[in-house]
Coordinates of C-alpha atoms and ligand atoms in Angstrom, one line a residue:
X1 CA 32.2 -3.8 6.8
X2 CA 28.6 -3.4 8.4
X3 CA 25.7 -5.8 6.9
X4 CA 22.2 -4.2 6.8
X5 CA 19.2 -6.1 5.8
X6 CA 16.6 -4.0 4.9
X7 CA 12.8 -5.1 4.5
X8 CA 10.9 -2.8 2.4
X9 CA 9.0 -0.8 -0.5
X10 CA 10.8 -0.1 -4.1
X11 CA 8.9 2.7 -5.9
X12 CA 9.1 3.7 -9.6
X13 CA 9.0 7.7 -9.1
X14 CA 7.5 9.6 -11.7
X15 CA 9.0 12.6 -11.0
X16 CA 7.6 16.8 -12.4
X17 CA 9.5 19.7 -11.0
X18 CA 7.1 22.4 -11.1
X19 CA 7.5 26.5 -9.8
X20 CA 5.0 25.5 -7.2
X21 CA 2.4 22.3 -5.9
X22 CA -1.0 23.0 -7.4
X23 CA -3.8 24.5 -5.6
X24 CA -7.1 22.4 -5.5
X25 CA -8.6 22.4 -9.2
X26 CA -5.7 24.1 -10.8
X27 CA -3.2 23.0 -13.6
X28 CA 0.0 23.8 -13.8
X29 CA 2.7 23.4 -16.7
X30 CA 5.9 21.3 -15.2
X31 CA 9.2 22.3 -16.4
X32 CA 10.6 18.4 -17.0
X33 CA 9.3 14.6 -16.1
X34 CA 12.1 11.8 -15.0
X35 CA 11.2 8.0 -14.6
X36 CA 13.4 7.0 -11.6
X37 CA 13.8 4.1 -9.4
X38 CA 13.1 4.6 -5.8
X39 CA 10.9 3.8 -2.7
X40 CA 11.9 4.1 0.6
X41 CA 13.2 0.8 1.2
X42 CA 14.9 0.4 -2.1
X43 CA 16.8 3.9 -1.4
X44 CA 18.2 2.8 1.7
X45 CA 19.6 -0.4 0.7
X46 CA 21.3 1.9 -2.4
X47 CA 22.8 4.1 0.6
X48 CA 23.5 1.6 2.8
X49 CA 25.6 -0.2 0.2
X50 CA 27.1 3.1 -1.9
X51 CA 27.7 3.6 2.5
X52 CA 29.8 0.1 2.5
X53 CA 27.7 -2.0 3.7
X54 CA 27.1 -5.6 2.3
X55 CA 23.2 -5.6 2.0
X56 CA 20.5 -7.5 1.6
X57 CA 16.9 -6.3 0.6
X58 CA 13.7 -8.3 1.1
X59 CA 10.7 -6.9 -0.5
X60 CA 7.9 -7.1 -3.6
X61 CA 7.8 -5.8 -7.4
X62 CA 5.4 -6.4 -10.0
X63 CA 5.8 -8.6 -13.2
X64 CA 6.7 -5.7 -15.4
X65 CA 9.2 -2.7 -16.8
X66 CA 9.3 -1.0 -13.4
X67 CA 9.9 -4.3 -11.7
X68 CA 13.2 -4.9 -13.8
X69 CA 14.3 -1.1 -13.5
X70 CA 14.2 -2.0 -9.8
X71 CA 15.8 -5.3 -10.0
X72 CA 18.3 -3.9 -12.7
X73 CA 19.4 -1.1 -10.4
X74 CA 19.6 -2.4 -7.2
X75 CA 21.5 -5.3 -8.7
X76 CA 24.1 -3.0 -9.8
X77 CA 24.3 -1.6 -6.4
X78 CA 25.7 -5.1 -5.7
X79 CA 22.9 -5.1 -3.2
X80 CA 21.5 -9.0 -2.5
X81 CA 18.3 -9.5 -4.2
X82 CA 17.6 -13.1 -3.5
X83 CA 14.7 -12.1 -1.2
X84 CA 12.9 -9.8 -4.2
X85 CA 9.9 -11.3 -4.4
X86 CA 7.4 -10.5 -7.7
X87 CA 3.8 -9.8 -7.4
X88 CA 1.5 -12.2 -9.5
X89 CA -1.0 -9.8 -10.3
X90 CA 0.0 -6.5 -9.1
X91 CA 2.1 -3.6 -10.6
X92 CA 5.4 -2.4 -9.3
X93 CA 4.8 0.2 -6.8
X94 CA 4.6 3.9 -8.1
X95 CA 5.0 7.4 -6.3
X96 CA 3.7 10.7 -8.1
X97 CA 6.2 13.3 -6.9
X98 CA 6.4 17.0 -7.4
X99 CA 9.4 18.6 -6.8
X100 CA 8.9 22.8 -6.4
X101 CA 11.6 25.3 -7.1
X102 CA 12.7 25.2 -3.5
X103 CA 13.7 21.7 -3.6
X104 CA 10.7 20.7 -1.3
X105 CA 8.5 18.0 -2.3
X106 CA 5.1 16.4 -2.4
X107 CA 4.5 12.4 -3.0
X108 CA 1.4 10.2 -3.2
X109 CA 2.4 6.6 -3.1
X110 CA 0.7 3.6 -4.6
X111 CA 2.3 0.4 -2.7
X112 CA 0.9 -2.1 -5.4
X113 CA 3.1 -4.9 -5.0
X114 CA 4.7 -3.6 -2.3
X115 CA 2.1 -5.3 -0.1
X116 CA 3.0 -8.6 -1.5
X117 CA 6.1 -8.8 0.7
X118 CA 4.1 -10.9 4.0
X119 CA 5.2 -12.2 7.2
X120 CA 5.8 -15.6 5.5
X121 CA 8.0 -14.6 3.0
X122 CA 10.6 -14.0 5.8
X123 CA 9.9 -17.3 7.2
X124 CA 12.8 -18.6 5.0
X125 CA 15.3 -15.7 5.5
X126 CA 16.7 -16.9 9.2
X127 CA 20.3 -17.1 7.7
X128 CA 20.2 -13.5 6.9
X129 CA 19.0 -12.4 9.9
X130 CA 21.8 -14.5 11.7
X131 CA 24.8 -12.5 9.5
X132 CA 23.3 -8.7 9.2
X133 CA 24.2 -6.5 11.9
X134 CA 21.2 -4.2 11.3
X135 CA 17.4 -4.5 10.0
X136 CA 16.3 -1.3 8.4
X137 CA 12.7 -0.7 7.9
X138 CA 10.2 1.7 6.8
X139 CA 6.1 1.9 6.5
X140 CA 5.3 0.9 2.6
X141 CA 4.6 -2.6 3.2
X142 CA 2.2 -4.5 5.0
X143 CA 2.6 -3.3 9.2
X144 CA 2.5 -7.0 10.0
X145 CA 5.3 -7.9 8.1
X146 CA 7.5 -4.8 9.4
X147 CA 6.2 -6.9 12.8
X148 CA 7.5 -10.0 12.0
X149 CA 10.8 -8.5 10.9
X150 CA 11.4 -6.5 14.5
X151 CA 11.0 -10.1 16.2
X152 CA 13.0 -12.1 13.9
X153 CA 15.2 -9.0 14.6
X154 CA 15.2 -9.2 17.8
X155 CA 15.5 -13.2 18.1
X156 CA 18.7 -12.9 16.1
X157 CA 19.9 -9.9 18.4
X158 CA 20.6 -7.7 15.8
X159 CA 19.7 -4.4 16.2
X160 CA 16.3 -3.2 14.3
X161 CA 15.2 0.2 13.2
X162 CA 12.3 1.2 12.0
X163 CA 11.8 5.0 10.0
X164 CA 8.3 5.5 10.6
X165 CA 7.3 7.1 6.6
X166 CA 5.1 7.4 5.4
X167 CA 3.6 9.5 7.7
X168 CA 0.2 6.9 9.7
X169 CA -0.5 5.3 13.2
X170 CA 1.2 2.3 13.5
X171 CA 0.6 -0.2 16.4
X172 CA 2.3 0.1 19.7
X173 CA 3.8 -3.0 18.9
X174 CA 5.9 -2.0 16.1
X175 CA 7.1 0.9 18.5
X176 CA 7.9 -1.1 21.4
X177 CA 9.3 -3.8 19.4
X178 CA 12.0 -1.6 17.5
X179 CA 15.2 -0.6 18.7
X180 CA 15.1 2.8 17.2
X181 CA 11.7 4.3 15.6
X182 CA 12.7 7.3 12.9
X183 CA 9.9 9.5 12.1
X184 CA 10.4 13.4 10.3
X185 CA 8.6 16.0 11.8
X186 CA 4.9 14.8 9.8
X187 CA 5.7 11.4 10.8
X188 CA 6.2 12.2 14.1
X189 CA 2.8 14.5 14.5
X190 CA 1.0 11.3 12.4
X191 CA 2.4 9.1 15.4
X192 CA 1.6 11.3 18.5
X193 CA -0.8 14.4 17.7
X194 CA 2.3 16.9 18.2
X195 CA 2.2 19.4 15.3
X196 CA 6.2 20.1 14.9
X197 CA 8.0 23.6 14.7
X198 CA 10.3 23.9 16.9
X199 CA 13.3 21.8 18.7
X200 CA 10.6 22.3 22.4
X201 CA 7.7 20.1 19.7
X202 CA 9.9 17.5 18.9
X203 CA 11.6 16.4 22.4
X204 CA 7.7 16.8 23.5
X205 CA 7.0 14.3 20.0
X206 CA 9.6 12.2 21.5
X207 CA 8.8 11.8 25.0
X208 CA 5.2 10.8 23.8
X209 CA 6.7 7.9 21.6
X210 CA 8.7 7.0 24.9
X211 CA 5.1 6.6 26.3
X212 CA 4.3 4.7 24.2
X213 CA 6.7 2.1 24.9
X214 CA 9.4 3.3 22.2
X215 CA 13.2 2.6 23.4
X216 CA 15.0 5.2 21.3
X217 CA 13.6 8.2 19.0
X218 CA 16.0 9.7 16.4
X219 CA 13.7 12.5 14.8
X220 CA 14.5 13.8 11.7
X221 CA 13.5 17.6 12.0
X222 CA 15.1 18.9 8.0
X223 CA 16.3 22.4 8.7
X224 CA 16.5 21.9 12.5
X225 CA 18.2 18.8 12.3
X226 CA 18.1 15.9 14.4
X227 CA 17.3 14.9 17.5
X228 CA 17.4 11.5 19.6
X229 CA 15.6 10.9 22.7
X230 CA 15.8 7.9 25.2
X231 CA 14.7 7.4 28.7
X232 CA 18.2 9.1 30.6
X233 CA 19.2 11.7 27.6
X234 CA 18.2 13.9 24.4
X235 CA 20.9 15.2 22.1
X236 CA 20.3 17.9 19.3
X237 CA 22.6 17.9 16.0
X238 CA 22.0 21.0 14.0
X239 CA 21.4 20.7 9.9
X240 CA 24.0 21.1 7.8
X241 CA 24.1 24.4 5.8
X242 CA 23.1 23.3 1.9
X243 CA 20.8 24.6 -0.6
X244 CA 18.7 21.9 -1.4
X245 CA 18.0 20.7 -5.0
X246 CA 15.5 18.0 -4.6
X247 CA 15.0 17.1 -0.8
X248 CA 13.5 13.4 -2.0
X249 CA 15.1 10.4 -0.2
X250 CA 17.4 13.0 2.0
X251 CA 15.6 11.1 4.7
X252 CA 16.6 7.3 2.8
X253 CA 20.0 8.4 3.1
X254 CA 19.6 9.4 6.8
X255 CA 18.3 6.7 8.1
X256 CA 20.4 4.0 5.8
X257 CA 23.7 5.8 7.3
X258 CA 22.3 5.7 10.8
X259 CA 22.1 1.8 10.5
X260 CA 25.8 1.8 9.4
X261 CA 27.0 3.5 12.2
X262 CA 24.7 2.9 15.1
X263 CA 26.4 0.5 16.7
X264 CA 30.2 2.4 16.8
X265 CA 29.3 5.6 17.9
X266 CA 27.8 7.6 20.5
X267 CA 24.2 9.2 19.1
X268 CA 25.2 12.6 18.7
X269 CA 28.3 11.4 16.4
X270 CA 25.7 8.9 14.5
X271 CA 22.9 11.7 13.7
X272 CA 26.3 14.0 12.4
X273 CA 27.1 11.3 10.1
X274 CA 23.2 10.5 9.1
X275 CA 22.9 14.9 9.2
X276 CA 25.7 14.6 6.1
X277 CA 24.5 11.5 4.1
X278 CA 20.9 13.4 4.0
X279 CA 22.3 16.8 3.2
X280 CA 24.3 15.2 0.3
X281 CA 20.8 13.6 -0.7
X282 CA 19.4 16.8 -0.6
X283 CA 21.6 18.4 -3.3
X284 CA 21.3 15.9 -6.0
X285 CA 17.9 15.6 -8.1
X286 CA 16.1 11.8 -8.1
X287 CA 15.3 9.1 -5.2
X288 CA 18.0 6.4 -5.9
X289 CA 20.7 8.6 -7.8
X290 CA 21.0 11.5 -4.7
X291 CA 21.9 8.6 -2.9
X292 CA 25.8 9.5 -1.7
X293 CA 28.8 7.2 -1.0
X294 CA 31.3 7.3 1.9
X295 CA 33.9 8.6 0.9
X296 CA 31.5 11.7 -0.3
X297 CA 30.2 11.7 3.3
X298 CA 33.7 11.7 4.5
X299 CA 34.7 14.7 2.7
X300 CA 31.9 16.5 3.2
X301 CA 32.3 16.5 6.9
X302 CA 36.2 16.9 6.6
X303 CA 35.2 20.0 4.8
X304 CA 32.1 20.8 7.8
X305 CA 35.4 20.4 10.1
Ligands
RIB401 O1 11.5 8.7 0.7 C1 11.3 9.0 -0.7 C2 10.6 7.9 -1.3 O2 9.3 7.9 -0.8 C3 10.4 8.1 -2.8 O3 11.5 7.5 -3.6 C4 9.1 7.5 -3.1 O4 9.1 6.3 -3.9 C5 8.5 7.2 -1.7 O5 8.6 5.9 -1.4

């Protein structure tokens, strides 16, 4: 059994699927509303652990409702919440998502408390750096924390990986630092300037984040599927065939079964197994509950052949 820590955000999504996103000044009526529990970090410690893995999440909720949804969840998960820090004065974080008919969404995050999580707070977490065999973690929380986490990471050698949502300019150090950085295609043209449509974009995204000083890139490209670039190779995994219900978190589940398998497998296996995990994500409505186990990952691929 793998043991992933990961350091990171836990949303409350207030979820509207609508025919269509908005247009500047318009409204629109929404055809239903869901309170449900995710944020990028908090999805991919559900995954890793529906995945198998014993995990651990480090990160920051406010003194309220949302806060215990989180904790509540997550705790049923059997995920490790000794490292859940709450927020004296700020709310739980919150993401306003739209979902249109297509499955495709739009989100606007509000961190909150999320940026309560600091460098310090990992100060006393040295013992579960020293078990996990992977440190997962994403963009929601404070960039000098996610710094302090890849060299704690790396002082334990255990293998960090950072997905790189949402989509900003981080410092080089945070892509130098991590063992893997993760971005989808509007993370990847936030990080480097390369506008992403086709599988010629990304290797060019991903030699640029080589550049830069990155180690490995596993780009997340949706329909195109994945792609991972180093310095001696690049290996393309085509998407799954699905029809997509609600494509929220499909890149949680990705990155959360990449960290479970990383280490075992050769890349082009790994991004196959990640390719399923999101594609599973992808046909199941909500952050947290799309979230798939392993044995649905295995029998999805056994029936992928
Ligand atoms: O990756 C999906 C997640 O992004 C949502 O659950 C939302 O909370 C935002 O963090």
């Amino acid at each position: 059994m793998a043991n992933i820590l990961v350091v990171g955000s836990a949303n409350i999504d207030l979820v509207t699927r609508v025919q269509r996103v908005p247009k500047p000044g318009e409204t629109l009526l929404g055809r239903s509303f869901d309170t449900v529990p995710g944020g990028k970090g908090a999805n991919q410690a559900t995954a890793a652990a529906r995945l198998g893995a014993a995990t651990w999440f480090a990160g920051c909720v406010g003194n309220d409702a949302f806060g215990e949804m989180q904790r509540r969840n997550l705790s049923a998960e059997g995920i490790d919440l000794t490292h859940l820090h709450v927020h004296p004065s700020e709310p739980t974080g919150t993401a306003v998502i739209l979902v249109a008919e297509e499955g495709q969404n739009s989100i606007v995050v509000t961190p909150a408390a999320n940026m309560g999580i600091r460098p310090d707070d990992l100060a006393g977490m040295a013992e579960v750096f020293a078990r996990v065999d992977a440190v997962v973690m994403q963009l929601e929380i404070p960039l000098d924390t996610v710094e302090a986490a890849l060299d704690l990471a790396r002082r334990h050698a255990v293998l960090s990986i950072v997905d790189a949502g949402p989509a900003q300019q981080v410092p080089d150090a945070i892509i130098e630092k991590a063992d893997v950085i993760s971005p989808n295609e509007t993370e990847a043209e936030a990080l480097t300037g390369v506008a992403i449509q086709s599988l010629d974009d990304a290797r060019e995204a991903g030699r640029e984040l080589l550049e830069r000083g990155a180690r490995r890139v596993v780009l997340k490209l949706g329909a195109m599927g994945a792609l991972y670039i180093d310095d001696k190779e690049w290996v393309h995994v085509p998407a799954f065939s699905i029809t997509p219900v609600d494509t929220t978190a499909a890149g949680d589940a990705f990155t959360a079964a990449l960290a479970l398998v990383w280490k075992e497998r050769r890349p082009g296996d790994a991004l196959a197994f990640a390719n399923a995990a999101g594609a599973l994500a992808a046909t199941v409505a909500g952050a947290q509950p799309s979230m798939p186990t392993r044995a649905a990952v295995d029998a999805f691929l056994r029936t992928q052949g």
